[in-house]
GROMACS .gro file of C-alpha atoms in nm:
model
  232
    1MET     CA    1  -1.714   2.315   0.559
    2THR     CA    2  -2.000   2.113   0.739
    3ARG     CA    3  -2.016   1.736   0.820
    4ALA     CA    4  -2.258   1.703   0.529
    5ASP     CA    5  -1.998   1.801   0.290
    6LEU     CA    6  -1.795   1.510   0.384
    7ASP     CA    7  -2.094   1.252   0.341
    8LYS     CA    8  -2.009   1.213  -0.020
    9GLN     CA    9  -2.155   0.915  -0.221
   10PRO     CA   10  -1.926   0.708  -0.420
   11HIS     CA   11  -2.008   0.894  -0.768
   12GLU     CA   12  -1.922   1.211  -0.608
   13VAL     CA   13  -1.597   1.100  -0.488
   14ALA     CA   14  -1.521   0.954  -0.827
   15GLU     CA   15  -1.613   1.279  -1.001
   16MET     CA   16  -1.393   1.497  -0.761
   17PHE     CA   17  -1.097   1.257  -0.824
   18ASP     CA   18  -1.164   1.267  -1.206
   19GLY     CA   19  -1.119   1.648  -1.168
   20VAL     CA   20  -0.775   1.620  -0.996
   21ALA     CA   21  -0.636   1.329  -1.206
   22LYS     CA   22  -0.435   1.545  -1.466
   23ARG     CA   23  -0.175   1.656  -1.204
   24TYR     CA   24  -0.259   1.432  -0.910
   25ASP     CA   25   0.086   1.287  -0.850
   26LEU     CA   26   0.270   1.623  -0.889
   27THR     CA   27   0.038   1.777  -0.655
   28ASN     CA   28   0.088   1.519  -0.390
   29THR     CA   29   0.460   1.541  -0.396
   30VAL     CA   30   0.445   1.926  -0.356
   31ILE     CA   31   0.192   1.931  -0.077
   32SER     CA   32   0.360   1.666   0.105
   33LEU     CA   33   0.697   1.822   0.077
   34GLY     CA   34   0.828   1.521  -0.105
   35GLN     CA   35   0.742   1.275   0.168
   36ASP     CA   36   0.491   1.074  -0.029
   37ARG     CA   37   0.787   0.857  -0.201
   38GLY     CA   38   0.893   0.755   0.150
   39TRP     CA   39   0.532   0.673   0.267
   40ARG     CA   40   0.485   0.443  -0.060
   41LYS     CA   41   0.814   0.271   0.027
   42ALA     CA   42   0.718   0.222   0.385
   43THR     CA   43   0.381   0.063   0.287
   44ARG     CA   44   0.527  -0.179   0.060
   45GLU     CA   45   0.793  -0.279   0.331
   46ALA     CA   46   0.523  -0.318   0.587
   47LEU     CA   47   0.311  -0.567   0.365
   48GLY     CA   48   0.627  -0.794   0.363
   49LEU     CA   49   0.541  -0.910   0.000
   50ARG     CA   50   0.739  -1.201  -0.151
   51PRO     CA   51   0.798  -1.271  -0.519
   52GLY     CA   52   0.492  -1.447  -0.665
   53GLU     CA   53   0.244  -1.314  -0.420
   54ARG     CA   54  -0.070  -1.135  -0.523
   55VAL     CA   55  -0.149  -0.794  -0.369
   56LEU     CA   56  -0.444  -0.563  -0.430
   57ASP     CA   57  -0.389  -0.186  -0.412
   58VAL     CA   58  -0.739  -0.028  -0.352
   59GLY     CA   59  -0.780   0.340  -0.430
   60ALA     CA   60  -0.479   0.314  -0.652
   61GLY     CA   61  -0.542   0.632  -0.851
   62THR     CA   62  -0.271   0.676  -1.113
   63GLY     CA   63  -0.107   0.359  -1.002
   64ILE     CA   64   0.195   0.514  -0.865
   65SER     CA   65   0.152   0.321  -0.527
   66THR     CA   66   0.075   0.007  -0.741
   67ASP     CA   67   0.401   0.032  -0.931
   68GLU     CA   68   0.593   0.065  -0.595
   69LEU     CA   69   0.435  -0.259  -0.464
   70GLY     CA   70   0.551  -0.444  -0.787
   71ARG     CA   71   0.901  -0.359  -0.695
   72SER     CA   72   0.888  -0.653  -0.445
   73GLY     CA   73   0.837  -0.908  -0.703
   74ALA     CA   74   0.474  -0.958  -0.617
   75PHE     CA   75   0.205  -0.927  -0.877
   76ALA     CA   76   0.028  -0.609  -0.793
   77VAL     CA   77  -0.316  -0.497  -0.920
   78GLY     CA   78  -0.452  -0.156  -0.874
   79ALA     CA   79  -0.825  -0.072  -0.842
   80ASP     CA   80  -0.981   0.275  -0.828
   81LEU     CA   81  -1.340   0.417  -0.865
   82SER     CA   82  -1.218   0.713  -1.053
   83VAL     CA   83  -1.199   0.646  -1.429
   84GLY     CA   84  -1.026   0.982  -1.490
   85MET     CA   85  -0.753   0.869  -1.243
   86LEU     CA   86  -0.712   0.534  -1.413
   87GLN     CA   87  -0.695   0.683  -1.759
   88ALA     CA   88  -0.417   0.921  -1.631
   89GLY     CA   89  -0.234   0.629  -1.484
   90ARG     CA   90  -0.256   0.414  -1.797
   91ARG     CA   91  -0.085   0.691  -1.996
   92VAL     CA   92   0.222   0.713  -1.778
   93ARG     CA   93   0.234   0.334  -1.651
   94PRO     CA   94   0.099   0.126  -1.926
   95ASP     CA   95   0.251  -0.180  -1.777
   96VAL     CA   96   0.095  -0.155  -1.429
   97PRO     CA   97  -0.255  -0.344  -1.424
   98LEU     CA   98  -0.525  -0.095  -1.321
   99LEU     CA   99  -0.902  -0.147  -1.329
  100ALA     CA  100  -1.209   0.019  -1.220
  101GLY     CA  101  -1.343  -0.098  -0.890
  102ASP     CA  102  -1.541  -0.007  -0.583
  103ALA     CA  103  -1.384  -0.068  -0.245
  104LEU     CA  104  -1.727  -0.174  -0.132
  105ARG     CA  105  -1.783  -0.421  -0.410
  106LEU     CA  106  -1.445  -0.545  -0.541
  107PRO     CA  107  -1.467  -0.734  -0.865
  108PHE     CA  108  -1.273  -1.043  -0.737
  109PRO     CA  109  -1.360  -1.389  -0.586
  110ASP     CA  110  -1.316  -1.462  -0.227
  111ALA     CA  111  -0.963  -1.516  -0.094
  112THR     CA  112  -0.788  -1.403  -0.430
  113PHE     CA  113  -0.512  -1.212  -0.271
  114ASP     CA  114  -0.233  -1.267  -0.026
  115ALA     CA  115  -0.223  -0.910   0.081
  116VAL     CA  116  -0.447  -0.589   0.032
  117THR     CA  117  -0.360  -0.219   0.100
  118ILE     CA  118  -0.516   0.123   0.069
  119SER     CA  119  -0.332   0.455   0.070
  120PHE     CA  120  -0.482   0.787   0.143
  121ALA     CA  121  -0.828   0.666   0.016
  122LEU     CA  122  -0.996   0.474   0.320
  123ARG     CA  123  -1.137   0.802   0.462
  124ASN     CA  124  -1.297   0.883   0.121
  125VAL     CA  125  -1.495   0.557   0.139
  126VAL     CA  126  -1.869   0.602   0.226
  127ASP     CA  127  -1.872   0.312   0.469
  128THR     CA  128  -1.541   0.232   0.613
  129SER     CA  129  -1.651  -0.077   0.812
  130ALA     CA  130  -1.811  -0.234   0.507
  131ALA     CA  131  -1.491  -0.163   0.303
  132LEU     CA  132  -1.277  -0.339   0.563
  133ARG     CA  133  -1.501  -0.630   0.557
  134GLU     CA  134  -1.472  -0.642   0.173
  135PHE     CA  135  -1.098  -0.618   0.194
  136GLY     CA  136  -1.120  -0.937   0.425
  137ARG     CA  137  -1.333  -1.106   0.166
  138ILE     CA  138  -1.100  -1.086  -0.104
  139THR     CA  139  -0.788  -1.176   0.115
  140ARG     CA  140  -0.684  -1.535   0.200
  141PRO     CA  141  -0.691  -1.640   0.565
  142GLY     CA  142  -0.359  -1.547   0.700
  143GLY     CA  143  -0.331  -1.258   0.448
  144ARG     CA  144  -0.219  -0.909   0.538
  145LEU     CA  145  -0.375  -0.575   0.532
  146VAL     CA  146  -0.198  -0.248   0.534
  147VAL     CA  147  -0.366   0.088   0.566
  148CYS     CA  148  -0.159   0.404   0.494
  149GLU     CA  149  -0.360   0.693   0.604
  150PHE     CA  150  -0.321   1.055   0.729
  151SER     CA  151  -0.341   1.058   1.104
  152THR     CA  152  -0.273   1.270   1.405
  153PRO     CA  153   0.084   1.400   1.499
  154THR     CA  154   0.182   1.300   1.833
  155ASN     CA  155   0.360   1.593   1.942
  156ALA     CA  156   0.107   1.880   2.063
  157ALA     CA  157   0.321   2.163   1.921
  158PHE     CA  158   0.366   2.002   1.600
  159ARG     CA  159   0.012   1.898   1.561
  160THR     CA  160  -0.097   2.257   1.606
  161VAL     CA  161   0.133   2.384   1.338
  162TYR     CA  162   0.030   2.087   1.110
  163MET     CA  163  -0.339   2.153   1.139
  164GLN     CA  164  -0.266   2.521   1.057
  165TYR     CA  165  -0.090   2.414   0.740
  166LEU     CA  166  -0.363   2.155   0.657
  167MET     CA  167  -0.646   2.405   0.674
  168ARG     CA  168  -0.480   2.734   0.553
  169SER     CA  169  -0.178   2.654   0.346
  170LEU     CA  170  -0.263   2.327   0.174
  171PRO     CA  171  -0.545   2.474  -0.035
  172VAL     CA  172  -0.323   2.759  -0.134
  173VAL     CA  173  -0.040   2.535  -0.232
  174ALA     CA  174  -0.291   2.327  -0.429
  175ARG     CA  175  -0.409   2.624  -0.617
  176GLY     CA  176  -0.069   2.655  -0.772
  177VAL     CA  177  -0.031   2.300  -0.901
  178SER     CA  178  -0.371   2.113  -0.892
  179SER     CA  179  -0.605   2.090  -1.187
  180ASN     CA  180  -0.887   2.111  -0.924
  181PRO     CA  181  -0.771   2.293  -0.624
  182ASP     CA  182  -1.113   2.321  -0.468
  183ALA     CA  183  -1.110   1.943  -0.423
  184TYR     CA  184  -0.812   1.988  -0.170
  185VAL     CA  185  -1.044   2.190   0.054
  186TYR     CA  186  -1.251   1.866   0.098
  187LEU     CA  187  -0.949   1.657   0.120
  188ALA     CA  188  -0.799   1.879   0.405
  189GLU     CA  189  -1.131   1.863   0.589
  190SER     CA  190  -1.152   1.499   0.557
  191ILE     CA  191  -0.807   1.452   0.715
  192ARG     CA  192  -0.895   1.674   1.020
  193ALA     CA  193  -1.224   1.463   1.062
  194TRP     CA  194  -1.049   1.126   1.047
  195PRO     CA  195  -0.997   0.907   1.364
  196ASP     CA  196  -0.654   0.920   1.531
  197GLN     CA  197  -0.428   0.603   1.545
  198ALA     CA  198  -0.607   0.429   1.813
  199GLY     CA  199  -0.944   0.501   1.679
  200LEU     CA  200  -0.866   0.352   1.335
  201ALA     CA  201  -0.709   0.055   1.499
  202ALA     CA  202  -1.032  -0.012   1.691
  203ARG     CA  203  -1.248   0.038   1.356
  204ILE     CA  204  -1.032  -0.219   1.179
  205ALA     CA  205  -1.060  -0.474   1.475
  206ASP     CA  206  -1.438  -0.419   1.514
  207SER     CA  207  -1.490  -0.464   1.136
  208GLY     CA  208  -1.466  -0.860   1.175
  209PRO     CA  209  -1.224  -1.020   0.950
  210TRP     CA  210  -0.895  -0.878   1.090
  211ASP     CA  211  -0.712  -0.921   1.414
  212ARG     CA  212  -0.351  -0.854   1.537
  213VAL     CA  213  -0.409  -0.500   1.470
  214GLY     CA  214  -0.129  -0.255   1.506
  215TRP     CA  215   0.010   0.085   1.377
  216ARG     CA  216   0.333   0.254   1.319
  217ASN     CA  217   0.375   0.653   1.292
  218LEU     CA  218   0.548   0.794   0.991
  219THR     CA  219   0.667   1.157   0.988
  220GLY     CA  220   0.567   1.225   1.347
  221GLY     CA  221   0.217   1.084   1.301
  222VAL     CA  222   0.115   1.303   0.988
  223VAL     CA  223   0.084   0.936   0.841
  224ALA     CA  224   0.011   0.615   1.015
  225LEU     CA  225   0.053   0.263   0.892
  226HIS     CA  226  -0.194   0.021   1.023
  227ARG     CA  227  -0.128  -0.352   0.971
  228ALA     CA  228  -0.366  -0.646   1.031
  229THR     CA  229  -0.407  -1.023   0.963
  230ARG     CA  230  -0.687  -1.204   0.812
  231ARG     CA  231  -0.845  -1.437   1.041
  232GLY     CA  232  -0.829  -1.802   0.948
   0.00000   0.00000   0.00000
């Protein structure tokens, strides 16, 4: 796969996720070996949500992550570019607020939310820095950002094994459970091309609205939680 294959436009990303929507949640649980549940819980805890607060879940897909955020007592809203994912989510989670929204042009006024989060979707946005600025626009001063995203394992030996699984085994596993396994070839390559923990932290800090940027590794760095605070 070439770098050009990763430079997808928003409508191409939406179409790709439309194609995996039918069995998306199941596929994620299988290819993550069940770790996805713990990652969602860790994201909720990192946000430090309180009852009555408002949180936006960008790239929410079927709303499984939005549902987890709502367990805090906060009012959680999910937004996603893929209509197919939203339709799949509404069938199984009719009580979770889900709406169509582009991470680069979110349909909310300034300072609407106390917190914003995005899980495993920032790397699929065509302009990461612009998305981070847009997240800042809809978050109140002092509000929180948490990015849950695949990252770089910290142990060299484990990193080698993980990359082999990612590029060789993940597409094979996806063929057994996904409604569109070819999409997982793209997803695997996008993970490999993504910045490491320090690289993403620098990108968040350089985007403009965010400071106090830090991160915590999950599953040995397979996933990292990056947290930041909206400037006043």
